[in-house]
Short mmCIF file of C-alpha atoms in Angstrom, two decimals:
data_model
loop_
_atom_site.label_atom_id
_atom_site.label_comp_id
_atom_site.label_asym_id
_atom_site.label_seq_id
_atom_site.Cartn_x
_atom_site.Cartn_y
_atom_site.Cartn_z
CA MET N 126 96.63 109.79 102.90
CA PRO N 127 93.90 111.46 100.86
CA GLU N 128 93.23 109.40 97.75
CA LEU N 129 92.33 110.55 94.26
CA PRO N 130 88.63 111.22 95.00
CA GLU N 131 89.55 113.42 97.96
CA VAL N 132 91.99 115.40 95.84
CA GLU N 133 89.45 115.72 93.04
CA VAL N 134 86.84 116.95 95.53
CA SER N 135 89.35 119.59 96.67
CA ARG N 136 89.86 120.63 93.03
CA LEU N 137 86.12 120.91 92.48
CA GLY N 138 85.81 122.90 95.70
CA ILE N 139 88.50 125.51 95.03
CA THR N 140 88.01 125.97 91.30
CA PRO N 141 84.94 128.28 91.43
CA HIS N 142 86.77 130.52 93.92
CA LEU N 143 89.93 130.79 91.81
CA GLN N 144 88.41 131.21 88.34
CA HIS N 145 88.90 134.68 86.83
CA ARG N 146 90.94 135.81 89.83
CA ARG N 147 94.46 137.21 90.16
CA LEU N 148 97.03 135.80 92.53
CA GLN N 149 98.36 138.83 94.38
CA GLN N 150 100.93 137.21 96.65
CA VAL N 151 102.03 133.91 98.19
CA VAL N 152 102.64 133.91 101.95
CA VAL N 153 104.81 131.03 103.17
CA ARG N 154 105.01 130.69 106.94
CA GLN N 155 106.68 127.28 106.91
CA ARG N 156 108.87 126.62 103.90
CA GLN N 157 109.99 123.13 104.93
CA LEU N 158 107.18 120.82 103.94
CA ARG N 159 108.08 117.46 102.39
CA TRP N 160 110.41 119.53 100.21
CA LEU N 161 111.31 123.19 100.43
CA VAL N 162 108.76 125.50 98.85
CA PRO N 163 110.71 126.83 95.82
CA ASP N 164 111.66 130.47 95.29
CA GLU N 165 109.60 130.58 92.08
CA VAL N 166 106.42 130.12 94.12
CA ILE N 167 107.38 132.49 96.93
CA GLU N 168 108.23 135.27 94.48
CA LEU N 169 104.94 135.20 92.56
CA ARG N 170 103.14 138.54 92.41
CA ASP N 171 100.01 139.78 90.60
CA GLN N 172 99.49 136.80 88.29
CA PRO N 173 96.24 135.77 86.58
CA LEU N 174 95.00 132.32 87.53
CA LEU N 175 94.33 130.49 84.27
CA GLY N 176 92.74 127.38 85.74
CA VAL N 177 92.96 124.47 88.15
CA SER N 178 93.56 120.87 87.19
CA ARG N 179 94.61 117.59 88.78
CA ARG N 180 97.26 115.04 87.78
CA ALA N 181 97.24 111.94 89.95
CA LYS N 182 97.13 113.33 93.51
CA TYR N 183 98.66 116.70 92.57
CA LEU N 184 96.59 119.84 92.14
CA LEU N 185 97.93 122.27 89.55
CA LEU N 186 97.25 126.01 89.69
CA HIS N 187 97.96 127.28 86.18
CA LEU N 188 99.71 130.63 85.72
CA PRO N 189 101.23 132.26 82.60
CA ALA N 190 104.80 131.30 83.60
CA GLY N 191 104.04 127.80 84.82
CA ASP N 192 102.12 125.75 87.35
CA ILE N 193 102.03 125.56 91.13
CA LEU N 194 101.84 121.90 92.17
CA ILE N 195 100.13 121.13 95.48
CA HIS N 196 100.20 117.71 97.14
CA LEU N 197 98.16 117.24 100.31
CA GLY N 198 100.41 114.53 101.74
CA MET N 199 98.99 112.60 104.70
CA SER N 200 97.21 115.38 106.53
CA GLY N 201 96.92 118.41 104.26
CA ASN N 202 93.74 120.24 103.39
CA LEU N 203 92.79 123.39 101.52
CA LYS N 204 90.24 125.99 102.52
CA MET N 205 88.96 129.23 101.03
CA LEU N 206 88.86 131.96 103.67
CA PRO N 207 88.57 135.75 104.03
CA ALA N 208 92.00 137.33 103.65
CA SER N 209 91.78 138.67 107.20
CA THR N 210 91.53 135.18 108.75
CA THR N 211 94.22 134.70 111.41
CA PRO N 212 96.47 131.73 110.56
CA GLY N 213 96.70 128.78 112.93
CA LYS N 214 99.75 126.78 113.97
CA HIS N 215 99.68 124.45 110.96
CA ASP N 216 98.54 126.97 108.31
CA HIS N 217 101.73 126.97 106.27
CA VAL N 218 100.93 128.59 102.90
CA ASP N 219 98.39 131.22 101.78
CA TRP N 220 97.59 132.26 98.22
CA LEU N 221 96.16 135.79 98.46
CA LEU N 222 93.63 136.73 95.78
CA ASP N 223 92.48 140.05 94.38
CA ASN N 224 89.02 139.85 95.99
CA GLN N 225 90.20 139.82 99.62
CA THR N 226 90.03 136.04 99.93
CA LEU N 227 92.77 133.44 100.21
CA LEU N 228 93.42 129.77 99.58
CA ARG N 229 95.09 128.28 102.67
CA LEU N 230 97.09 125.06 102.98
CA ASN N 231 96.93 123.50 106.42
CA ASP N 232 99.21 120.49 106.98
CA THR N 233 99.70 119.15 110.48
CA ARG N 234 102.38 116.61 109.61
CA ARG N 235 104.07 118.62 106.85
CA PHE N 236 104.20 115.65 104.45
CA GLY N 237 102.50 117.69 101.75
CA ALA N 238 104.29 119.66 99.07
CA VAL N 239 104.16 122.91 97.12
CA LEU N 240 106.28 122.71 93.96
CA TRP N 241 106.84 124.64 90.73
CA GLN N 242 106.63 123.49 87.11
CA ALA N 243 107.86 126.02 84.56
CA LYS N 244 105.82 126.53 81.40
CA GLY N 245 106.65 123.92 78.76
CA GLU N 246 108.31 121.59 81.28
CA THR N 247 107.11 118.53 83.16
CA HIS N 248 108.03 118.25 86.81
CA PRO N 249 109.92 115.01 87.65
CA MET N 250 107.09 114.01 90.03
CA LEU N 251 104.70 113.93 87.05
CA ALA N 252 107.03 112.68 84.33
CA SER N 253 106.50 108.90 84.49
CA LEU N 254 102.91 108.60 85.65
CA GLY N 255 100.44 106.22 84.07
CA PRO N 256 97.04 107.23 82.66
CA GLU N 257 94.27 108.80 84.70
CA PRO N 258 91.75 106.11 85.70
CA LEU N 259 88.67 108.11 84.69
CA THR N 260 89.83 108.71 81.12
CA THR N 261 89.41 106.66 77.96
CA VAL N 262 93.16 105.93 77.96
CA PHE N 263 92.67 103.58 80.92
CA THR N 264 91.41 100.45 79.16
CA ALA N 265 91.32 96.69 79.68
CA GLU N 266 93.97 96.32 76.98
CA HIS N 267 96.28 98.78 78.74
CA LEU N 268 95.82 97.00 82.07
CA HIS N 269 96.30 93.55 80.57
CA GLN N 270 99.52 94.61 78.84
CA ASN N 271 100.87 95.93 82.14
CA PHE N 272 99.73 92.89 84.11
CA LYS N 273 100.89 90.05 81.87
CA LYS N 274 104.58 90.20 82.83
CA ARG N 275 104.05 90.99 86.51
CA SER N 276 104.05 88.18 89.06
CA ALA N 277 103.35 90.53 91.99
CA ALA N 278 99.95 90.53 93.65
CA VAL N 279 97.34 92.21 91.46
CA LYS N 280 96.48 94.71 94.18
CA LEU N 281 100.07 95.96 94.31
CA VAL N 282 100.29 96.33 90.53
CA LEU N 283 96.93 98.12 90.43
CA MET N 284 98.31 100.62 92.95
CA ASP N 285 101.46 101.24 90.89
CA ASN N 286 101.28 104.82 89.57
CA HIS N 287 103.27 103.79 86.50
CA VAL N 288 100.37 101.50 85.54
CA VAL N 289 97.48 103.81 86.45
CA VAL N 290 97.43 106.77 88.79
CA GLY N 291 95.29 107.32 91.82
CA VAL N 292 94.04 103.83 92.67
CA GLY N 293 95.10 103.98 96.30
CA ASN N 294 94.65 101.43 99.03
CA ILE N 295 91.01 102.06 99.91
CA TYR N 296 89.73 101.96 96.36
CA ALA N 297 91.96 99.06 95.29
CA ASN N 298 90.36 96.98 98.05
CA GLU N 299 86.88 98.03 96.98
CA ALA N 300 87.41 97.57 93.25
CA LEU N 301 88.92 94.10 93.58
CA PHE N 302 85.99 93.02 95.74
CA LYS N 303 83.47 94.31 93.22
CA ALA N 304 85.39 92.57 90.42
CA ALA N 305 85.49 89.31 92.43
CA ILE N 306 89.28 89.16 92.11
CA LEU N 307 91.52 87.95 94.93
CA PRO N 308 93.97 90.77 95.75
CA THR N 309 96.82 88.28 96.25
CA LYS N 310 96.38 86.74 92.80
CA PRO N 311 99.45 87.24 90.57
CA ALA N 312 98.68 90.05 88.14
CA LYS N 313 99.93 88.03 85.16
CA GLU N 314 97.19 85.44 85.72
CA LEU N 315 94.35 87.86 85.01
CA THR N 316 92.58 87.43 81.70
CA LEU N 317 91.63 90.26 79.39
CA ALA N 318 88.01 89.68 80.40
CA GLN N 319 88.90 90.10 84.07
CA CYS N 320 90.82 93.26 83.25
CA ASP N 321 87.76 94.58 81.45
CA VAL N 322 85.64 94.06 84.57
CA LEU N 323 88.33 95.55 86.81
CA VAL N 324 88.69 98.70 84.70
CA ALA N 325 84.93 99.21 84.78
CA VAL N 326 84.65 98.84 88.55
CA VAL N 327 87.69 101.07 89.20
CA LYS N 328 86.05 103.82 87.16
CA GLN N 329 82.68 103.31 88.87
CA THR N 330 84.16 103.20 92.38
CA LEU N 331 86.24 106.34 91.97
CA ALA N 332 83.46 108.26 90.23
CA SER N 333 81.02 107.34 93.00
CA ALA N 334 83.48 108.47 95.67
CA ILE N 335 83.98 111.81 93.94
CA GLU N 336 80.23 112.31 93.57
CA GLN N 337 79.65 111.68 97.26
CA GLY N 338 82.38 114.01 98.41
CA GLY N 339 85.35 111.80 99.14
CA THR N 340 85.95 109.22 101.82
CA THR N 341 85.78 110.38 105.41
CA LEU N 342 89.36 110.03 106.62
CA LYS N 343 90.53 111.35 109.99
CA ASP N 344 92.72 114.03 108.41
CA PHE N 345 90.61 114.91 105.38
CA SER N 346 88.00 117.60 104.97
CA GLN N 347 86.52 119.24 101.93
CA VAL N 348 87.39 122.79 100.98
CA ASP N 349 84.35 124.07 102.88
CA GLY N 350 85.33 122.15 106.00
CA LYS N 351 82.68 119.44 105.70
CA PRO N 352 83.87 115.81 105.82
CA GLY N 353 83.27 113.38 102.98
CA TYR N 354 80.56 110.77 103.34
CA PHE N 355 81.56 107.82 101.15
CA LYS N 356 83.15 105.74 103.92
CA GLN N 357 79.72 104.61 105.09
CA GLU N 358 79.35 102.65 101.85
CA LEU N 359 82.70 100.84 101.82
CA LEU N 360 82.17 97.12 101.30
CA VAL N 361 85.44 95.66 102.57
CA TYR N 362 88.01 98.30 103.54
CA GLY N 363 88.16 98.66 107.33
CA ARG N 364 85.85 95.66 107.81
CA GLY N 365 88.37 92.87 108.47
CA SER N 366 86.80 89.84 110.26
CA GLN N 367 83.29 91.25 109.79
CA PRO N 368 80.76 89.33 107.67
CA CYS N 369 80.94 89.77 103.91
CA LEU N 370 77.95 91.83 102.81
CA GLN N 371 77.35 89.40 99.94
CA CYS N 372 77.82 85.95 101.49
CA ALA N 373 78.37 86.50 105.26
CA THR N 374 81.79 84.80 105.23
CA PRO N 375 84.15 86.58 107.66
CA LEU N 376 86.38 88.96 105.68
CA THR N 377 90.10 88.18 105.74
CA GLU N 378 92.58 90.96 106.54
CA LEU N 379 96.30 90.80 105.81
CA ARG N 380 99.08 93.15 104.76
CA LEU N 381 100.30 93.52 101.19
CA GLY N 382 103.09 95.99 100.56
CA GLN N 383 102.68 97.12 104.17
CA ARG N 384 99.09 98.18 103.48
CA SER N 385 95.93 96.72 104.98
CA THR N 386 94.21 94.40 102.53
CA VAL N 387 90.70 93.09 103.17
CA PHE N 388 88.89 90.56 100.98
CA CYS N 389 86.28 87.83 100.98
CA PRO N 390 87.85 84.37 100.55
CA THR N 391 84.56 83.09 99.14
CA CYS N 392 83.49 85.83 96.74
CA GLN N 393 86.96 86.69 95.40
CA GLN N 394 88.96 84.18 93.38
#
C-alpha cells in the first residue's frame, strides 16, 4: 500500500495542474471501489477547485460545498492526462477540468476510495486520527504520553493512526533502526529521551522519502508516471537475513501484526 510519502508526492504532483481550475464533471466508470462512490461526487458540475491537501493517506480536493476524499488503497495511482485520453480497463474515475485535461484514478484492485465530506463536517474516516508526523504537534511528549500505558510492541503503536498518522510499515522499520530501538520492545518501556530521538528520525525519514519521490513499490507511480527512487536507500526493510549496513550482523526478519518486521539484533535494543 502506498505510504504517506507516496501520497504526499501525488499531492505535490497534481496540485499545480488543479490550481485555479474548474471541475467541469466527474466521470465514474466503476462506482464500486472499496466503498461506493457517493452521489455527491458523481453529481458535481462546474465547481471551482479551491486547493488540494492531504490528511494521513487521504488526498482532499477542496470545493465550495465540501471536499472530495481520495484514498489510493493498495494499487491506486493518479495521473494528469489530456481529456481525450481513452480510458483503460482499470481507469475508474475521471475529474474533467476546464482546460481540456483530466485527473484520472486508476486502481487495479479497487481497494481505493472516493468519498465526500460536506463543508463544515469531518468524515468518519478522518475524525479520530492522530497528528501529522511532519508537524510541530508531533512531539516527544505526545509520543511518550501515548506510549507509557501501552504494552504492545513499539512498532505496532508507532503505526497506530490514533497515535500519529502515516508511519506505515516501511518507514516504521526504517525509523526504529535509525533510532536504535528494537521494534518488539514494549512501547511503555521507552523513555522520553528515546521518544525524542524517534520523533526526530520519523520526521527525517518521511521528509527524505518525500524529497526523493516516494518509495518504489510495485503498484506505485508518481503522477507523471515515473516511479519513486527512495527504495534504493532503505537500510533494513526488505533486507531480512542480509548484513546490517552498520555492523554486518545478519538482519532478523519476523512478523508483527502480520507485517514484515526487519531489525538488527545488535544495533537495536
